[in-house]
C-alpha cells in the first residue's frame, strides 16, 4: 500500500472557479470522467454499535472504513454485466491515508448490496484475478467477522477530478451535490434526491499527494486564503440519518 495525504476544504462555487483558474495551467482532466466529472457512490458498513463512526468522532489516530463503491448510476438488469463494483478499506493513520480494494463480480456486488450478510461469502464474489490480494481479502473478512458489519448508509456525489500535468499522483477533486441515503436506497442515487450533506452552492475540495504538496499549489491555497477543514462524508451521513446516536450506542 502507498500512503498519501489529503487536505480538504469547503469552498463556494466562486472559490472553486478562482482556484481552478489559477491551477489549470498545471492540471489535466481525469480521463475517467466526462468533462472531468463522474458520479461516485458508496455503501458504508459498520458494526451495530457504529464503532467505526465513533472512532472518527473520537479522533482515533489509526482507523478504517469499509465500503462498497460503484460509479455512475446502477445499470439496468440487462446491462449489469458491465457494472463495476469495488469493495474497499480506507485506512487513516494520523494525517495520511491509504486504500486497499478488490473488484467484485457484478453478481457479487449486487448480492452484497442487497444483503450485507453476503460479506461473509466475500471470496465467492471477488474477481478471480483479485484473489491474489490475499491479505486484503483476509482483512475484509476479519472486519466483517469481528464487527458483524451491516450497511450503515449510502453516500453519493458528483466528482470533478483533475490530475497534475507533470506528476499524475497529484489530484484535485471537487465533490458537490453530496447526499446520504438509507442503506437500502442504493438504487436511488442519481435518480431521486437524498439528504443533502453540504449546501448546494458549496463543494468539498481535496488536494491529494504522496509526499509533499507541490509548491505552486501551496502558493495558490495561501494566496486565495483557503483554510483546511476536516470532513467525513460517512460521519456526516450517519449524523443525518441516525441521530441521536447516543441512544443507539447504549441500547444496541
XYZ file of C-alpha atoms in Angstrom:
252
model
C 0.000 0.000 0.000
C 1.169 3.523 -0.795
C 0.202 6.169 1.740
C -0.884 9.565 0.574
C -2.087 12.772 2.118
C -5.402 14.527 1.662
C -6.119 18.143 2.512
C -9.817 19.065 2.472
C -11.504 22.432 2.062
C -15.117 23.593 1.938
C -15.348 26.022 -0.981
C -18.115 28.012 -2.645
C -18.625 27.858 -6.404
C -16.883 31.224 -6.698
C -13.866 29.978 -4.732
C -13.739 26.831 -6.884
C -13.744 28.900 -10.072
C -10.959 31.157 -8.786
C -8.875 28.207 -7.659
C -9.255 26.353 -10.956
C -8.488 29.463 -12.969
C -5.171 29.725 -11.137
C -4.359 25.994 -11.067
C -5.491 24.807 -14.525
C -2.155 25.508 -16.264
C -0.672 22.715 -14.126
C -3.612 20.283 -14.411
C -5.247 17.887 -16.852
C -8.725 16.348 -16.665
C -9.150 12.924 -15.099
C -9.669 10.672 -18.151
C -12.259 8.560 -16.311
C -14.788 11.384 -16.351
C -16.828 13.250 -18.921
C -15.579 16.835 -18.847
C -13.654 15.705 -15.729
C -16.884 14.717 -13.919
C -18.457 11.439 -12.791
C -20.702 10.142 -10.017
C -19.241 8.276 -7.049
C -21.459 6.184 -4.761
C -20.529 4.106 -1.723
C -22.401 1.927 0.720
C -20.559 2.050 4.058
C -20.527 -0.820 6.531
C -20.270 -0.563 10.287
C -20.995 -2.546 13.419
C -24.460 -2.449 15.034
C -22.978 -0.012 17.580
C -21.404 2.174 14.876
C -17.871 1.525 16.144
C -16.218 2.930 13.000
C -18.310 6.080 13.224
C -17.334 6.618 16.856
C -13.646 6.098 16.041
C -13.939 9.052 13.658
C -15.852 11.202 16.146
C -13.365 10.383 18.926
C -10.407 11.219 16.682
C -8.732 7.807 16.890
C -5.391 8.121 15.084
C -5.500 4.701 13.384
C -8.885 3.841 11.902
C -10.541 2.146 8.930
C -13.678 2.341 6.814
C -15.238 -0.490 4.839
C -17.289 0.427 1.781
C -18.678 -0.957 -1.448
C -18.111 1.569 -4.236
C -19.631 1.934 -7.683
C -19.597 4.685 -10.274
C -22.486 6.418 -12.056
C -25.991 5.036 -11.578
C -26.583 1.313 -11.270
C -27.086 -0.229 -14.669
C -30.286 -1.956 -15.740
C -30.509 -5.753 -15.275
C -29.704 -6.410 -18.937
C -26.532 -4.272 -18.638
C -25.441 -5.473 -15.195
C -22.548 -7.452 -16.693
C -20.856 -4.088 -17.364
C -21.328 -2.765 -13.819
C -18.102 -2.215 -11.866
C -18.057 -2.774 -8.075
C -15.145 -2.445 -5.654
C -15.005 -3.414 -2.005
C -12.568 -1.083 -0.281
C -10.868 -0.499 3.046
C -9.724 3.064 3.578
C -7.071 3.355 6.269
C -6.228 6.579 8.052
C -3.009 6.841 10.041
C -2.992 10.309 11.582
C -2.819 12.627 8.544
C -2.041 10.014 5.889
C -4.439 7.666 4.136
C -4.124 4.541 2.031
C -6.641 2.321 0.331
C -6.945 -1.398 -0.320
C -9.571 -2.696 -2.688
C -10.702 -5.695 -4.697
C -13.035 -5.773 -7.646
C -16.197 -7.818 -7.309
C -18.159 -9.657 -9.951
C -21.346 -7.780 -10.945
C -23.401 -10.575 -9.369
C -21.312 -10.401 -6.197
C -21.542 -6.638 -5.865
C -25.302 -6.751 -6.278
C -25.644 -9.636 -3.818
C -23.769 -7.683 -1.113
C -25.766 -4.523 -1.843
C -28.984 -6.464 -1.404
C -27.869 -8.275 1.755
C -24.809 -7.224 3.758
C -24.684 -10.718 5.312
C -23.234 -11.790 1.953
C -19.966 -10.123 3.027
C -19.366 -13.406 4.847
C -19.127 -15.060 1.401
C -16.701 -12.485 0.036
C -14.266 -14.907 -1.608
C -17.058 -16.198 -3.816
C -17.629 -12.686 -5.167
C -14.104 -11.359 -5.752
C -12.933 -11.413 -9.356
C -10.554 -14.326 -9.801
C -7.572 -12.123 -10.691
C -8.054 -10.088 -7.493
C -7.999 -13.160 -5.233
C -4.215 -12.787 -5.358
C -4.602 -9.932 -2.866
C -4.782 -12.444 -0.015
C -4.014 -10.031 2.817
C -6.637 -7.531 1.644
C -9.364 -10.153 1.350
C -8.386 -11.641 4.723
C -8.560 -8.211 6.393
C -12.005 -7.605 4.917
C -13.147 -10.984 6.201
C -11.724 -10.182 9.634
C -13.527 -6.826 9.753
C -16.801 -8.481 8.794
C -16.412 -11.248 11.372
C -15.226 -9.033 14.239
C -17.592 -6.111 13.687
C -20.567 -8.079 12.334
C -20.812 -5.397 9.670
C -24.141 -4.166 8.372
C -24.839 -1.498 5.759
C -24.959 1.821 7.632
C -25.614 4.396 4.910
C -25.201 5.213 1.231
C -23.230 8.285 0.142
C -23.356 9.652 -3.403
C -21.940 12.780 -5.021
C -20.729 14.253 -8.289
C -16.953 14.472 -8.529
C -14.930 16.800 -10.713
C -11.392 15.405 -10.844
C -8.095 16.837 -12.077
C -4.564 15.437 -12.178
C -1.162 17.054 -12.114
C 0.184 17.653 -15.611
C 3.739 16.826 -14.520
C 3.008 14.435 -11.650
C -0.254 12.486 -12.025
C -0.024 11.373 -8.397
C -1.238 14.868 -7.531
C -5.026 15.023 -7.698
C -7.535 17.773 -7.041
C -11.187 16.851 -6.698
C -14.358 18.843 -6.129
C -17.294 16.869 -4.718
C -20.687 18.543 -4.946
C -24.343 17.563 -4.614
C -23.245 15.190 -1.835
C -26.196 13.283 -0.377
C -26.795 10.449 2.028
C -29.434 7.774 1.606
C -30.638 4.960 3.804
C -28.506 1.829 3.331
C -31.183 0.060 1.284
C -31.696 3.028 -1.085
C -28.525 2.498 -3.134
C -30.546 2.183 -6.350
C -31.953 5.705 -5.919
C -28.635 7.525 -6.388
C -28.705 9.736 -9.453
C -32.473 9.271 -9.744
C -34.008 10.583 -6.525
C -32.777 13.226 -4.079
C -31.240 12.135 -0.795
C -30.458 14.125 2.347
C -28.044 16.904 1.393
C -24.750 16.908 3.306
C -23.498 20.337 2.239
C -25.218 23.451 0.864
C -25.956 23.415 -2.855
C -23.559 26.303 -3.502
C -20.579 24.521 -1.883
C -18.135 21.766 -2.820
C -15.675 19.684 -0.859
C -12.270 20.253 -2.407
C -9.464 17.774 -1.763
C -5.804 18.092 -2.692
C -4.203 14.639 -2.720
C -0.492 13.947 -2.935
C 2.012 11.267 -1.984
C 4.839 13.086 -0.215
C 4.545 16.869 -0.253
C 2.100 19.268 -1.821
C 3.700 20.990 -4.836
C 4.834 24.492 -4.020
C 2.785 26.042 -6.827
C -0.385 24.541 -5.366
C 0.562 25.572 -1.845
C 1.074 29.119 -3.089
C -2.382 29.219 -4.704
C -4.016 27.971 -1.497
C -2.196 30.667 0.502
C -2.885 33.446 -1.983
C -6.599 32.667 -2.008
C -6.839 32.377 1.772
C -8.266 28.858 1.818
C -8.346 27.104 5.188
C -8.172 23.292 5.508
C -11.126 21.663 7.218
C -11.563 18.059 8.324
C -14.703 16.495 6.934
C -16.095 12.959 6.714
C -18.965 12.287 4.312
C -19.629 8.985 6.071
C -19.859 10.515 9.549
C -21.954 13.440 8.267
C -24.271 10.955 6.575
C -24.674 8.989 9.798
C -25.484 12.226 11.627
C -28.227 13.000 9.111
C -29.738 9.514 9.159
C -29.282 8.124 12.635
C -29.178 10.890 15.227
C -29.396 10.696 18.185
C -26.656 8.062 18.079
C -26.082 8.272 21.822
C -29.252 6.230 22.348
C -28.207 3.716 19.688
C -24.808 3.274 21.289
C -26.313 2.415 24.676
C -29.309 0.416 23.524
C -27.797 -1.934 20.891
